C-alpha cells in the first residue's frame, strides 16, 4: 500500500519562503509523476507544481514564477520551494503520486498560512 508523507507547512509572513517535502513509500510499480496541489474551501483543487520521472515539470499559473519543484526518483521524494509567498497562497497543500500512469494516491494535506 502506497503511503504519502508530507511535511513543511506552517505560518509564514507575506514575502517569506517555505519548502514542502513529500515522500512516497510502498510504491509497487513505476513512479510516473508526483506533484503538489492546493485547495481552499469552496474552490476546486488546483495544480501548484508537478514533475514526471523523465524530468518534465508543470507549474500552476498563479505560482509559476515563485516556486520550484525537484524530484529524487530513488527516494520517491519531491521538494517544493515556494518564495515571495502571498496571502492568497493560503491553502491546504496536498501531495499527489501517480504510479504506473494509472494509480493515483493523495496525501493528507498540510496547511500553509501566509499572514502578518
Short mmCIF file of N, CA and C in Angstrom, two decimals:
data_model
loop_
_atom_site.label_atom_id
_atom_site.label_comp_id
_atom_site.label_asym_id
_atom_site.label_seq_id
_atom_site.Cartn_x
_atom_site.Cartn_y
_atom_site.Cartn_z
N UNK A 1 0.85 -1.18 0.00
CA UNK A 1 0.00 0.00 0.00
C UNK A 1 0.90 1.25 0.00
N UNK A 2 0.63 2.15 -0.92
CA UNK A 2 1.41 3.38 -1.02
C UNK A 2 1.03 4.31 0.13
N UNK A 3 2.04 4.85 0.76
CA UNK A 3 1.83 5.86 1.80
C UNK A 3 2.52 7.14 1.39
N UNK A 4 1.84 8.25 1.62
CA UNK A 4 2.36 9.57 1.28
C UNK A 4 2.59 10.34 2.57
N UNK A 5 3.80 10.84 2.76
CA UNK A 5 4.12 11.62 3.96
C UNK A 5 4.53 13.01 3.52
N UNK A 6 3.80 14.00 4.02
CA UNK A 6 4.04 15.41 3.68
C UNK A 6 4.60 16.14 4.89
N UNK A 7 5.42 17.15 4.63
CA UNK A 7 5.92 17.99 5.72
C UNK A 7 6.28 19.35 5.17
N UNK A 8 6.40 20.32 6.08
CA UNK A 8 6.90 21.63 5.72
C UNK A 8 5.89 22.75 5.74
N UNK A 9 4.64 22.47 5.96
CA UNK A 9 3.65 23.55 6.01
C UNK A 9 3.81 24.38 7.28
N UNK A 10 3.04 25.46 7.35
CA UNK A 10 3.09 26.30 8.54
C UNK A 10 2.66 27.71 8.26
N UNK A 11 2.99 28.59 9.19
CA UNK A 11 2.66 30.01 9.10
C UNK A 11 3.88 30.79 8.65
N UNK A 12 3.70 31.64 7.68
CA UNK A 12 4.79 32.47 7.18
C UNK A 12 4.25 33.85 6.85
N UNK A 13 5.10 34.86 6.98
CA UNK A 13 4.69 36.22 6.67
C UNK A 13 4.71 36.46 5.16
N UNK A 14 3.93 37.39 4.68
CA UNK A 14 3.98 37.74 3.25
C UNK A 14 5.41 38.08 2.83
N UNK A 15 5.79 37.56 1.67
CA UNK A 15 7.15 37.75 1.19
C UNK A 15 8.12 36.68 1.65
N UNK A 16 7.68 35.83 2.55
CA UNK A 16 8.54 34.77 3.07
C UNK A 16 8.58 33.56 2.18
N UNK A 17 9.30 32.53 2.66
CA UNK A 17 9.50 31.31 1.89
C UNK A 17 9.16 30.08 2.74
N UNK A 18 8.78 29.04 2.05
CA UNK A 18 8.55 27.73 2.66
C UNK A 18 9.02 26.65 1.72
N UNK A 19 9.40 25.52 2.30
CA UNK A 19 9.74 24.37 1.48
C UNK A 19 8.90 23.19 1.95
N UNK A 20 8.15 22.62 1.01
CA UNK A 20 7.34 21.45 1.30
C UNK A 20 8.03 20.20 0.78
N UNK A 21 7.92 19.14 1.55
CA UNK A 21 8.52 17.87 1.17
C UNK A 21 7.44 16.78 1.16
N UNK A 22 7.59 15.86 0.22
CA UNK A 22 6.64 14.74 0.12
C UNK A 22 7.41 13.49 -0.26
N UNK A 23 7.18 12.42 0.50
CA UNK A 23 7.83 11.14 0.22
C UNK A 23 6.78 10.05 0.07
N UNK A 24 6.92 9.25 -0.97
CA UNK A 24 6.03 8.11 -1.20
C UNK A 24 6.77 6.82 -0.86
N UNK A 25 6.11 5.97 -0.09
CA UNK A 25 6.71 4.67 0.24
C UNK A 25 5.73 3.55 -0.13
N UNK A 26 6.27 2.35 -0.27
CA UNK A 26 5.42 1.23 -0.62
C UNK A 26 5.00 1.21 -2.07
N UNK A 27 5.75 1.95 -2.90
CA UNK A 27 5.40 2.00 -4.33
C UNK A 27 5.77 0.69 -5.00
N UNK A 28 4.78 0.04 -5.58
CA UNK A 28 4.99 -1.24 -6.27
C UNK A 28 4.64 -1.04 -7.74
N UNK A 29 5.56 -0.46 -8.47
CA UNK A 29 5.32 -0.13 -9.86
C UNK A 29 6.24 1.01 -10.25
N UNK A 30 5.95 1.60 -11.39
CA UNK A 30 6.77 2.70 -11.90
C UNK A 30 6.24 4.02 -11.35
N UNK A 31 7.08 4.76 -10.68
CA UNK A 31 6.70 6.07 -10.17
C UNK A 31 6.66 7.03 -11.36
N UNK A 32 5.47 7.39 -11.79
CA UNK A 32 5.30 8.15 -13.03
C UNK A 32 5.39 9.65 -12.81
N UNK A 33 4.71 10.12 -11.78
CA UNK A 33 4.67 11.57 -11.56
C UNK A 33 4.33 11.83 -10.11
N UNK A 34 4.86 12.95 -9.59
CA UNK A 34 4.48 13.44 -8.27
C UNK A 34 4.26 14.94 -8.37
N UNK A 35 3.44 15.45 -7.48
CA UNK A 35 3.19 16.88 -7.54
C UNK A 35 2.47 17.40 -6.32
N UNK A 36 2.34 18.72 -6.27
CA UNK A 36 1.63 19.41 -5.20
C UNK A 36 0.44 20.14 -5.79
N UNK A 37 -0.67 20.02 -5.09
CA UNK A 37 -1.89 20.74 -5.43
C UNK A 37 -2.36 21.47 -4.17
N UNK A 38 -3.23 22.44 -4.34
CA UNK A 38 -3.74 23.16 -3.17
C UNK A 38 -5.22 23.41 -3.32
N UNK A 39 -5.85 23.60 -2.17
CA UNK A 39 -7.29 23.80 -2.17
C UNK A 39 -7.69 24.71 -1.02
N UNK A 40 -8.61 25.62 -1.31
CA UNK A 40 -9.24 26.45 -0.29
C UNK A 40 -10.72 26.11 -0.26
N UNK A 41 -11.38 26.34 0.86
CA UNK A 41 -12.81 25.99 0.96
C UNK A 41 -13.64 26.65 -0.13
N UNK A 42 -14.48 25.86 -0.76
CA UNK A 42 -15.38 26.38 -1.77
C UNK A 42 -14.79 26.43 -3.17
N UNK A 43 -13.52 26.04 -3.30
CA UNK A 43 -12.88 26.07 -4.61
C UNK A 43 -12.33 24.69 -4.95
N UNK A 44 -12.11 24.49 -6.25
CA UNK A 44 -11.55 23.21 -6.69
C UNK A 44 -10.05 23.14 -6.38
N UNK A 45 -9.58 21.92 -6.25
CA UNK A 45 -8.16 21.72 -6.04
C UNK A 45 -7.42 22.14 -7.31
N UNK A 46 -6.30 22.86 -7.14
CA UNK A 46 -5.58 23.36 -8.31
C UNK A 46 -4.11 22.94 -8.25
N UNK A 47 -3.53 22.85 -9.43
CA UNK A 47 -2.12 22.48 -9.54
C UNK A 47 -1.23 23.60 -9.02
N UNK A 48 -0.25 23.21 -8.21
CA UNK A 48 0.83 24.12 -7.85
C UNK A 48 2.04 23.79 -8.73
N UNK A 49 2.49 22.55 -8.66
CA UNK A 49 3.61 22.11 -9.49
C UNK A 49 3.65 20.59 -9.50
N UNK A 50 4.12 20.04 -10.62
CA UNK A 50 4.28 18.59 -10.72
C UNK A 50 5.54 18.29 -11.52
N UNK A 51 6.05 17.09 -11.32
CA UNK A 51 7.25 16.66 -12.04
C UNK A 51 7.10 15.19 -12.39
N UNK A 52 7.44 14.87 -13.65
CA UNK A 52 7.39 13.48 -14.09
C UNK A 52 8.74 12.81 -13.88
N UNK A 53 8.76 11.52 -13.96
CA UNK A 53 10.01 10.79 -13.76
C UNK A 53 11.04 11.10 -14.84
N UNK A 54 10.60 11.61 -15.99
CA UNK A 54 11.55 11.99 -17.05
C UNK A 54 12.04 13.42 -16.90
N UNK A 55 11.59 14.08 -15.82
CA UNK A 55 12.06 15.43 -15.55
C UNK A 55 11.15 16.54 -16.02
N UNK A 56 10.12 16.22 -16.78
CA UNK A 56 9.20 17.25 -17.25
C UNK A 56 8.45 17.87 -16.08
N UNK A 57 8.40 19.21 -16.05
CA UNK A 57 7.76 19.94 -14.96
C UNK A 57 6.61 20.78 -15.46
N UNK A 58 5.60 20.89 -14.63
CA UNK A 58 4.48 21.78 -14.91
C UNK A 58 4.23 22.65 -13.68
N UNK A 59 3.85 23.92 -13.92
CA UNK A 59 3.59 24.84 -12.82
C UNK A 59 2.23 25.51 -13.03
N UNK A 60 1.53 25.74 -11.92
CA UNK A 60 0.29 26.47 -11.98
C UNK A 60 0.53 27.93 -12.31
N UNK A 61 -0.41 28.53 -13.00
CA UNK A 61 -0.23 29.92 -13.45
C UNK A 61 -0.07 30.88 -12.28
N UNK A 62 -0.74 30.60 -11.17
CA UNK A 62 -0.73 31.53 -10.04
C UNK A 62 0.61 31.57 -9.32
N UNK A 63 1.43 30.55 -9.53
CA UNK A 63 2.68 30.46 -8.76
C UNK A 63 3.91 30.31 -9.64
N UNK A 64 3.73 30.32 -10.92
CA UNK A 64 4.76 29.90 -11.88
C UNK A 64 6.13 30.51 -11.62
N UNK A 65 6.17 31.79 -11.30
CA UNK A 65 7.46 32.49 -11.15
C UNK A 65 7.98 32.46 -9.73
N UNK A 66 7.28 31.76 -8.83
CA UNK A 66 7.67 31.83 -7.43
C UNK A 66 7.97 30.48 -6.81
N UNK A 67 7.78 29.41 -7.56
CA UNK A 67 8.02 28.08 -6.99
C UNK A 67 8.91 27.26 -7.89
N UNK A 68 9.60 26.31 -7.26
CA UNK A 68 10.44 25.36 -7.99
C UNK A 68 10.21 23.98 -7.40
N UNK A 69 10.01 23.00 -8.28
CA UNK A 69 9.83 21.63 -7.82
C UNK A 69 10.99 20.77 -8.28
N UNK A 70 11.43 19.88 -7.40
CA UNK A 70 12.51 18.95 -7.74
C UNK A 70 12.12 17.56 -7.25
N UNK A 71 12.74 16.55 -7.89
CA UNK A 71 12.38 15.16 -7.58
C UNK A 71 13.62 14.30 -7.43
N UNK A 72 13.59 13.44 -6.44
CA UNK A 72 14.62 12.45 -6.26
C UNK A 72 13.96 11.10 -6.50
N UNK A 73 14.13 10.56 -7.69
CA UNK A 73 13.46 9.31 -8.05
C UNK A 73 13.81 8.17 -7.11
N UNK A 74 15.07 8.10 -6.74
CA UNK A 74 15.50 6.98 -5.90
C UNK A 74 14.81 6.99 -4.55
N UNK A 75 14.54 8.17 -4.06
CA UNK A 75 13.93 8.29 -2.75
C UNK A 75 12.43 8.52 -2.84
N UNK A 76 11.90 8.61 -4.06
CA UNK A 76 10.48 8.90 -4.26
C UNK A 76 10.07 10.11 -3.45
N UNK A 77 10.87 11.14 -3.55
CA UNK A 77 10.66 12.36 -2.79
C UNK A 77 10.64 13.56 -3.71
N UNK A 78 9.73 14.49 -3.41
CA UNK A 78 9.73 15.76 -4.12
C UNK A 78 9.84 16.90 -3.12
N UNK A 79 10.49 17.96 -3.56
CA UNK A 79 10.61 19.17 -2.76
C UNK A 79 9.99 20.32 -3.54
N UNK A 80 9.22 21.14 -2.84
CA UNK A 80 8.62 22.31 -3.45
C UNK A 80 9.12 23.54 -2.71
N UNK A 81 9.91 24.34 -3.38
CA UNK A 81 10.41 25.59 -2.80
C UNK A 81 9.49 26.72 -3.22
N UNK A 82 8.90 27.40 -2.25
CA UNK A 82 7.98 28.50 -2.53
C UNK A 82 8.56 29.79 -1.98
N UNK A 83 8.66 30.79 -2.81
CA UNK A 83 9.24 32.08 -2.43
C UNK A 83 8.23 33.20 -2.64
N UNK A 84 8.50 34.32 -2.00
CA UNK A 84 7.65 35.50 -2.14
C UNK A 84 6.17 35.14 -1.94
N UNK A 85 5.90 34.47 -0.86
CA UNK A 85 4.54 34.00 -0.62
C UNK A 85 3.58 35.15 -0.37
N UNK A 86 2.34 34.96 -0.81
CA UNK A 86 1.31 35.97 -0.70
C UNK A 86 0.13 35.42 0.11
N UNK A 87 -0.67 36.30 0.69
CA UNK A 87 -1.83 35.81 1.46
C UNK A 87 -2.73 34.87 0.64
N UNK A 88 -2.82 35.12 -0.65
CA UNK A 88 -3.67 34.26 -1.49
C UNK A 88 -3.08 32.87 -1.72
N UNK A 89 -1.88 32.65 -1.25
CA UNK A 89 -1.30 31.30 -1.30
C UNK A 89 -1.77 30.44 -0.13
N UNK A 90 -2.48 31.06 0.80
CA UNK A 90 -3.01 30.31 1.93
C UNK A 90 -3.97 29.22 1.46
N UNK A 91 -3.69 27.98 1.85
CA UNK A 91 -4.49 26.84 1.41
C UNK A 91 -3.98 25.58 2.10
N UNK A 92 -4.71 24.51 1.91
CA UNK A 92 -4.20 23.19 2.26
C UNK A 92 -3.50 22.63 1.03
N UNK A 93 -2.27 22.23 1.21
CA UNK A 93 -1.46 21.72 0.11
C UNK A 93 -1.42 20.19 0.20
N UNK A 94 -1.71 19.56 -0.93
CA UNK A 94 -1.78 18.10 -1.00
C UNK A 94 -0.73 17.56 -1.96
N UNK A 95 -0.09 16.48 -1.56
CA UNK A 95 0.85 15.79 -2.43
C UNK A 95 0.12 14.68 -3.19
N UNK A 96 0.43 14.57 -4.46
CA UNK A 96 -0.18 13.56 -5.32
C UNK A 96 0.92 12.70 -5.94
N UNK A 97 0.67 11.40 -5.97
CA UNK A 97 1.62 10.45 -6.54
C UNK A 97 0.89 9.58 -7.56
N UNK A 98 1.47 9.47 -8.74
CA UNK A 98 0.89 8.64 -9.79
C UNK A 98 1.84 7.47 -10.07
N UNK A 99 1.33 6.26 -9.96
CA UNK A 99 2.14 5.05 -10.14
C UNK A 99 1.67 4.33 -11.39
N UNK A 100 2.64 3.95 -12.21
CA UNK A 100 2.37 3.21 -13.44
C UNK A 100 1.36 3.94 -14.33
N UNK A 101 1.34 5.26 -14.21
CA UNK A 101 0.50 6.13 -15.03
C UNK A 101 -0.99 5.86 -14.84
N UNK A 102 -1.34 5.11 -13.82
CA UNK A 102 -2.74 4.71 -13.64
C UNK A 102 -3.23 4.96 -12.23
N UNK A 103 -2.47 4.57 -11.25
CA UNK A 103 -2.91 4.60 -9.85
C UNK A 103 -2.53 5.93 -9.22
N UNK A 104 -3.51 6.58 -8.61
CA UNK A 104 -3.32 7.92 -8.04
C UNK A 104 -3.49 7.85 -6.53
N UNK A 105 -2.53 8.44 -5.82
CA UNK A 105 -2.56 8.47 -4.36
C UNK A 105 -2.38 9.90 -3.89
N UNK A 106 -3.11 10.25 -2.83
CA UNK A 106 -3.05 11.60 -2.27
C UNK A 106 -2.59 11.54 -0.82
N UNK A 107 -1.84 12.56 -0.42
CA UNK A 107 -1.51 12.72 0.98
C UNK A 107 -2.65 13.34 1.75
N UNK A 108 -2.45 13.47 3.06
CA UNK A 108 -3.50 14.00 3.94
C UNK A 108 -3.63 15.52 3.83
N UNK A 109 -2.59 16.18 3.36
CA UNK A 109 -2.62 17.63 3.24
C UNK A 109 -1.87 18.31 4.36
N UNK A 110 -1.27 19.44 4.04
CA UNK A 110 -0.58 20.25 5.04
C UNK A 110 -0.99 21.71 4.86
N UNK A 111 -1.28 22.37 5.97
CA UNK A 111 -1.78 23.75 5.91
C UNK A 111 -0.63 24.73 5.71
N UNK A 112 -0.81 25.62 4.76
CA UNK A 112 0.10 26.75 4.56
C UNK A 112 -0.71 28.03 4.78
N UNK A 113 -0.27 28.85 5.70
CA UNK A 113 -0.95 30.10 6.00
C UNK A 113 0.04 31.25 5.83
N UNK A 114 -0.33 32.20 4.99
CA UNK A 114 0.51 33.38 4.74
C UNK A 114 -0.21 34.59 5.33
N UNK A 115 0.36 35.10 6.42
CA UNK A 115 -0.32 36.18 7.13
C UNK A 115 0.69 36.93 7.98
N UNK A 116 0.43 38.23 8.14
CA UNK A 116 1.28 39.03 9.02
C UNK A 116 0.69 39.10 10.42
#
